[in-house]
Short mmCIF file of C-alpha atoms in Angstrom, two decimals:
data_model
loop_
_atom_site.label_atom_id
_atom_site.label_comp_id
_atom_site.label_asym_id
_atom_site.label_seq_id
_atom_site.Cartn_x
_atom_site.Cartn_y
_atom_site.Cartn_z
CA UNK A 878 0.00 0.00 0.00
CA UNK A 879 1.05 3.59 -0.68
CA UNK A 880 -0.21 6.42 1.53
CA UNK A 881 0.52 10.09 0.91
CA UNK A 882 -0.82 12.70 3.33
CA UNK A 883 -0.61 16.47 2.94
CA UNK A 884 2.60 16.15 0.94
CA UNK A 885 4.13 19.50 -0.03
CA UNK A 886 7.28 20.57 -1.86
CA UNK A 887 8.33 24.20 -2.20
CA UNK A 888 11.29 25.62 -4.08
CA UNK A 889 11.61 29.11 -2.70
CA UNK A 890 8.35 30.86 -3.50
CA UNK A 891 7.30 28.20 -6.02
CA UNK A 892 5.09 25.37 -4.75
CA UNK A 893 5.55 22.29 -6.93
CA UNK A 894 3.34 19.99 -4.83
CA UNK A 895 0.70 21.54 -2.60
CA UNK A 896 -0.64 19.37 0.23
CA UNK A 897 -1.67 16.32 -1.78
CA UNK A 898 -3.14 13.17 -0.24
CA UNK A 899 -3.78 9.85 -1.96
CA UNK A 900 -3.87 6.11 -1.31
CA UNK A 901 -2.89 3.30 -3.67
CA UNK A 902 -4.35 -0.02 -2.53
CA UNK A 903 -2.94 -3.56 -2.88
CA UNK A 904 -4.42 -5.50 -5.75
CA UNK A 905 -5.27 -2.31 -7.66
CA UNK A 906 -3.65 -0.10 -10.28
CA UNK A 907 -3.78 3.63 -9.53
CA UNK A 908 -3.36 6.03 -12.44
CA UNK A 909 -1.69 9.32 -11.49
CA UNK A 910 -2.58 11.92 -14.12
CA UNK A 911 -1.84 15.57 -14.75
CA UNK A 912 -0.42 17.97 -17.35
CA UNK A 913 3.32 18.48 -17.73
CA UNK A 914 4.60 20.39 -14.72
CA UNK A 915 1.60 19.51 -12.56
CA UNK A 916 3.76 17.87 -9.87
CA UNK A 917 3.46 14.15 -10.66
CA UNK A 918 7.17 13.38 -10.96
CA UNK A 919 8.05 15.52 -7.94
CA UNK A 920 5.48 13.64 -5.84
CA UNK A 921 6.85 10.28 -7.00
CA UNK A 922 10.42 11.35 -6.23
CA UNK A 923 9.37 12.34 -2.71
CA UNK A 924 7.61 9.00 -2.29
CA UNK A 925 10.80 7.04 -3.00
CA UNK A 926 13.12 9.29 -1.02
CA UNK A 927 14.87 11.06 -3.91
CA UNK A 928 13.47 14.50 -3.06
CA UNK A 929 12.92 15.62 0.56
CA UNK A 930 9.41 16.98 1.17
CA UNK A 931 8.87 20.42 2.66
CA UNK A 932 6.07 18.94 4.77
CA UNK A 933 3.68 16.01 4.87
CA UNK A 934 4.33 12.28 4.75
CA UNK A 935 4.65 9.54 2.15
CA UNK A 936 4.81 5.89 3.18
CA UNK A 937 5.11 2.59 1.33
CA UNK A 938 4.05 -0.61 3.08
CA UNK A 939 3.45 1.46 6.22
CA UNK A 940 6.94 3.02 6.41
CA UNK A 941 8.91 5.80 4.78
CA UNK A 942 10.87 4.49 1.82
CA UNK A 943 14.19 5.27 3.53
CA UNK A 944 13.11 3.25 6.57
CA UNK A 945 12.31 0.05 4.65
CA UNK A 946 14.61 -2.84 5.47
CA UNK A 947 15.34 -3.57 1.81
CA UNK A 948 13.66 -0.91 -0.31
CA UNK A 949 15.07 -2.18 -3.62
CA UNK A 950 13.35 -5.53 -3.04
CA UNK A 951 10.12 -4.19 -1.55
CA UNK A 952 9.43 -1.34 -3.98
CA UNK A 953 10.17 -1.49 -7.70
CA UNK A 954 10.68 1.97 -9.20
CA UNK A 955 11.08 3.29 -12.72
CA UNK A 956 11.18 7.07 -12.78
CA UNK A 957 13.47 7.71 -15.75
CA UNK A 958 14.25 4.83 -18.08
CA UNK A 959 16.74 6.99 -20.01
CA UNK A 960 18.96 7.39 -16.91
CA UNK A 961 20.80 4.11 -17.51
CA UNK A 962 24.54 3.83 -18.11
CA UNK A 963 24.91 3.83 -21.90
CA UNK A 964 28.24 1.97 -21.76
CA UNK A 965 26.93 -1.04 -19.82
CA UNK A 966 25.01 -3.93 -21.29
CA UNK A 967 21.40 -4.46 -20.33
CA UNK A 968 22.42 -7.55 -18.37
CA UNK A 969 25.05 -5.59 -16.45
CA UNK A 970 22.55 -2.87 -15.55
CA UNK A 971 20.08 -5.47 -14.36
CA UNK A 972 22.76 -7.43 -12.45
CA UNK A 973 23.60 -4.30 -10.45
CA UNK A 974 19.89 -3.81 -9.69
CA UNK A 975 19.69 -7.45 -8.53
CA UNK A 976 22.70 -6.98 -6.24
CA UNK A 977 21.06 -3.92 -4.66
CA UNK A 978 17.88 -5.94 -4.10
CA UNK A 979 19.87 -8.84 -2.65
CA UNK A 980 18.73 -11.43 -5.18
CA UNK A 981 20.71 -13.88 -7.30
CA UNK A 982 21.57 -14.01 -11.00
CA UNK A 983 18.67 -16.35 -11.66
CA UNK A 984 16.33 -13.41 -10.98
CA UNK A 985 18.13 -11.40 -13.67
CA UNK A 986 17.27 -14.02 -16.30
CA UNK A 987 13.73 -14.26 -14.97
CA UNK A 988 13.23 -10.48 -15.17
CA UNK A 989 14.68 -10.32 -18.70
CA UNK A 990 12.33 -13.06 -19.80
CA UNK A 991 9.42 -11.36 -18.08
CA UNK A 992 9.92 -8.14 -20.08
CA UNK A 993 10.69 -10.02 -23.31
CA UNK A 994 14.32 -8.91 -23.76
CA UNK A 995 16.22 -11.66 -25.58
CA UNK A 996 19.70 -12.85 -24.50
CA UNK A 997 21.22 -11.07 -27.51
CA UNK A 998 19.46 -7.81 -26.57
CA UNK A 999 20.48 -8.21 -22.93
CA UNK A 1000 24.16 -8.45 -23.99
CA UNK A 1001 23.92 -5.29 -26.11
CA UNK A 1002 25.12 -1.95 -24.71
CA UNK A 1003 22.31 0.27 -23.47
CA UNK A 1004 23.53 3.12 -25.66
CA UNK A 1005 22.32 1.10 -28.65
CA UNK A 1006 18.87 0.46 -27.19
CA UNK A 1007 15.73 2.00 -28.62
CA UNK A 1008 13.52 3.98 -26.23
CA UNK A 1009 11.13 1.05 -26.05
CA UNK A 1010 13.95 -1.34 -25.12
CA UNK A 1011 15.12 1.06 -22.41
CA UNK A 1012 11.58 1.08 -21.02
CA UNK A 1013 11.56 -2.72 -20.92
CA UNK A 1014 14.96 -2.76 -19.19
CA UNK A 1015 13.76 -0.16 -16.67
CA UNK A 1016 10.70 -2.26 -15.93
CA UNK A 1017 12.89 -5.35 -15.55
CA UNK A 1018 14.94 -3.42 -12.99
CA UNK A 1019 11.76 -2.56 -11.10
CA UNK A 1020 10.66 -6.21 -11.09
CA UNK A 1021 13.96 -7.98 -10.44
CA UNK A 1022 13.64 -7.90 -6.64
CA UNK A 1023 10.10 -9.37 -6.74
CA UNK A 1024 8.61 -6.27 -5.02
CA UNK A 1025 5.18 -5.79 -3.49
CA UNK A 1026 4.82 -2.27 -4.90
CA UNK A 1027 5.57 -0.70 -8.29
CA UNK A 1028 6.05 3.07 -8.76
CA UNK A 1029 6.29 3.83 -12.48
CA UNK A 1030 6.60 7.18 -14.23
CA UNK A 1031 5.49 7.01 -17.89
CA UNK A 1032 6.17 3.25 -18.26
CA UNK A 1033 4.56 3.05 -21.72
CA UNK A 1034 6.67 5.84 -23.22
CA UNK A 1035 8.33 4.61 -26.42
CA UNK A 1036 6.48 1.28 -26.57
CA UNK A 1037 4.72 0.25 -29.76
CA UNK A 1038 1.06 -0.88 -29.61
CA UNK A 1039 2.04 -4.51 -29.03
CA UNK A 1040 4.43 -3.42 -26.27
CA UNK A 1041 1.73 -1.32 -24.61
CA UNK A 1042 -0.66 -4.27 -24.64
CA UNK A 1043 2.09 -6.48 -23.16
CA UNK A 1044 2.79 -3.94 -20.42
CA UNK A 1045 -0.93 -3.67 -19.62
CA UNK A 1046 -1.14 -7.45 -19.17
CA UNK A 1047 1.98 -7.50 -17.01
CA UNK A 1048 0.68 -4.79 -14.66
CA UNK A 1049 -2.74 -6.41 -14.41
CA UNK A 1050 -1.11 -9.73 -13.55
CA UNK A 1051 1.04 -8.01 -10.90
CA UNK A 1052 -2.04 -6.38 -9.32
CA UNK A 1053 -4.07 -9.61 -9.55
CA UNK A 1054 -1.37 -11.26 -7.42
CA UNK A 1055 -1.88 -8.62 -4.71
CA UNK A 1056 0.68 -6.04 -5.77
CA UNK A 1057 0.21 -2.27 -5.58
CA UNK A 1058 0.80 -0.20 -8.72
CA UNK A 1059 1.09 3.58 -8.94
CA UNK A 1060 1.74 4.79 -12.46
CA UNK A 1061 1.76 8.10 -14.22
CA UNK A 1062 1.17 8.42 -17.94
CA UNK A 1063 0.13 10.91 -20.58
CA UNK A 1064 -1.41 8.07 -22.62
CA UNK A 1065 -4.92 8.56 -21.30
CA UNK A 1066 -6.47 5.76 -23.34
CA UNK A 1067 -4.03 3.26 -21.89
CA UNK A 1068 -4.60 4.47 -18.33
CA UNK A 1069 -8.33 4.15 -18.91
CA UNK A 1070 -7.78 0.55 -20.05
CA UNK A 1071 -5.61 -0.56 -17.12
CA UNK A 1072 -6.33 1.61 -14.04
CA UNK A 1073 -8.76 0.75 -11.26
CA UNK A 1074 -8.42 4.10 -9.47
CA UNK A 1075 -7.58 7.57 -10.75
CA UNK A 1076 -5.89 10.58 -9.16
CA UNK A 1077 -5.77 13.81 -11.18
CA UNK A 1078 -3.34 16.57 -10.20
CA UNK A 1079 -3.18 20.14 -11.50
CA UNK A 1080 -0.84 22.92 -10.41
CA UNK A 1081 0.42 20.76 -7.57
CA UNK A 1082 -3.02 20.04 -6.11
CA UNK A 1083 -5.33 17.03 -6.34
CA UNK A 1084 -8.33 18.05 -8.43
CA UNK A 1085 -10.07 14.65 -8.50
CA UNK A 1086 -9.66 11.15 -7.12
CA UNK A 1087 -11.75 8.01 -6.89
CA UNK A 1088 -12.43 4.77 -8.68
CA UNK A 1089 -12.49 4.88 -12.45
CA UNK A 1090 -16.20 4.10 -12.43
CA UNK A 1091 -16.97 6.94 -10.00
CA UNK A 1092 -15.00 9.57 -11.89
CA UNK A 1093 -16.17 8.59 -15.37
CA UNK A 1094 -19.82 8.33 -14.42
CA UNK A 1095 -21.82 11.04 -16.18
CA UNK A 1096 -25.08 12.77 -15.25
CA UNK A 1097 -26.36 12.08 -18.75
CA UNK A 1098 -28.23 9.00 -19.99
CA UNK A 1099 -27.66 6.98 -23.14
CA UNK A 1100 -30.97 6.07 -24.74
CA UNK A 1101 -31.74 4.25 -27.99
CA UNK A 1102 -34.71 2.92 -29.91
CA UNK A 1103 -35.28 0.93 -33.10
CA UNK A 1104 -37.20 4.04 -34.16
CA UNK A 1105 -34.22 6.32 -33.66
CA UNK A 1106 -35.41 9.20 -35.84
CA UNK A 1107 -38.73 9.40 -34.03
CA UNK A 1108 -36.90 9.24 -30.69
CA UNK A 1109 -34.78 12.23 -31.71
CA UNK A 1110 -37.88 14.20 -32.68
CA UNK A 1111 -39.60 13.35 -29.39
CA UNK A 1112 -36.58 14.45 -27.37
CA UNK A 1113 -36.50 17.77 -29.25
CA UNK A 1114 -40.23 18.39 -28.68
CA UNK A 1115 -39.78 17.64 -24.97
CA UNK A 1116 -36.92 20.15 -24.74
CA UNK A 1117 -34.43 17.52 -23.52
CA UNK A 1118 -30.85 18.39 -24.60
CA UNK A 1119 -29.52 15.45 -26.60
CA UNK A 1120 -26.63 14.66 -28.91
CA UNK A 1121 -26.02 11.69 -31.15
CA UNK A 1122 -23.75 9.09 -29.59
CA UNK A 1123 -20.95 7.56 -31.75
CA UNK A 1124 -22.16 4.02 -31.01
CA UNK A 1125 -25.80 4.87 -31.72
CA UNK A 1126 -28.67 6.42 -29.83
CA UNK A 1127 -28.60 9.72 -27.98
CA UNK A 1128 -26.77 11.09 -24.97
CA UNK A 1129 -29.43 13.02 -23.06
CA UNK A 1130 -28.95 15.47 -20.18
CA UNK A 1131 -31.65 13.82 -18.10
CA UNK A 1132 -32.16 10.85 -15.82
CA UNK A 1133 -33.87 7.61 -16.89
CA UNK A 1134 -37.24 8.47 -15.28
CA UNK A 1135 -38.24 11.39 -17.58
CA UNK A 1136 -37.05 9.36 -20.55
CA UNK A 1137 -39.25 6.43 -19.53
CA UNK A 1138 -42.23 8.77 -19.18
CA UNK A 1139 -41.50 10.26 -22.61
CA UNK A 1140 -41.25 6.81 -24.22
CA UNK A 1141 -44.57 5.80 -22.66
CA UNK A 1142 -46.31 8.97 -23.82
CA UNK A 1143 -44.92 8.65 -27.35
CA UNK A 1144 -45.39 4.86 -27.49
CA UNK A 1145 -41.71 4.50 -28.33
CA UNK A 1146 -39.93 1.16 -27.76
CA UNK A 1147 -36.53 1.60 -26.07
CA UNK A 1148 -33.68 -0.85 -26.50
CA UNK A 1149 -31.19 0.91 -24.24
CA UNK A 1150 -31.38 3.20 -21.21
CA UNK A 1151 -28.17 3.44 -19.18
CA UNK A 1152 -25.81 6.00 -17.62
CA UNK A 1153 -23.72 7.73 -20.26
CA UNK A 1154 -20.11 7.35 -19.13
CA UNK A 1155 -17.70 10.06 -20.20
CA UNK A 1156 -14.25 9.33 -21.57
CA UNK A 1157 -11.13 9.83 -19.48
CA UNK A 1158 -9.82 12.38 -21.96
CA UNK A 1159 -12.93 14.53 -21.48
CA UNK A 1160 -12.60 14.33 -17.69
CA UNK A 1161 -8.88 15.10 -17.81
CA UNK A 1162 -9.29 18.14 -20.05
CA UNK A 1163 -12.17 19.54 -18.01
CA UNK A 1164 -10.28 19.15 -14.71
CA UNK A 1165 -6.95 20.49 -15.95
CA UNK A 1166 -8.17 23.24 -18.29
CA UNK A 1167 -6.43 25.91 -16.19
CA UNK A 1168 -3.09 24.14 -16.71
CA UNK A 1169 -3.40 23.56 -20.46
CA UNK A 1170 -0.88 25.33 -22.64
CA UNK A 1171 -2.42 27.19 -25.55
CA UNK A 1172 -0.25 27.14 -28.69
CA UNK A 1173 -0.69 29.86 -31.26
CA UNK A 1174 0.64 29.81 -34.78
#
């Protein structure tokens, strides 16, 4: 488990992280989202002891990271996959990570196999790795000590679609076995696919948090009928704001009860009446609009 309470980091007059609190539970994947410069990386660095907080607390498995008996084995971290020694081979980088975690060489081979780096790739110098291969090596380093917790900053960066699907399966398997995952990413679609819980940060402050279902639930209703054209006309006559949904039917700014009454009055058969969930991208943009950078030509 990860627990962050009132965590703050100031650099002079600038507040990078402003009193944030969040919990990442075992057996669940928590997506940590925010625009560039919102404070995600700073918060993660404070969590794993790389940046001292100005105030507040951050604990992993009930203790500060620096107080863990063997942090490299208990918490797998990947905060910057590009920060690997370009002159070493992938196997050498991973062997050093295994030594820090106190595990044997067999775990190196297991981690390489787990992230699908071949023996030939493992014996290649990191300076010749693609960005995607560096990401795989960084994830292998996070996994080599068989940790209970993963803290990952942009783990899908540089991966192709097949690699992203592979990473999604790996993280889901890790969580299904009781592990805790905290990951940040700008790939909102992928976070939506893999995360159980979401935390959105903007300008150093938490602007939303909760389960994915809670945050993506909309006040609108998706309604459809085999007589779709007549349904659209009835909605317009009733003054109910509606827009066509990409998968069919209408997204209506109303609850199911007035729609049921309308269908009864109009003798309209309905094939679908359910909450109209919004997309993560829509939620993200609405919550972080103040932090968005406008580009002008």
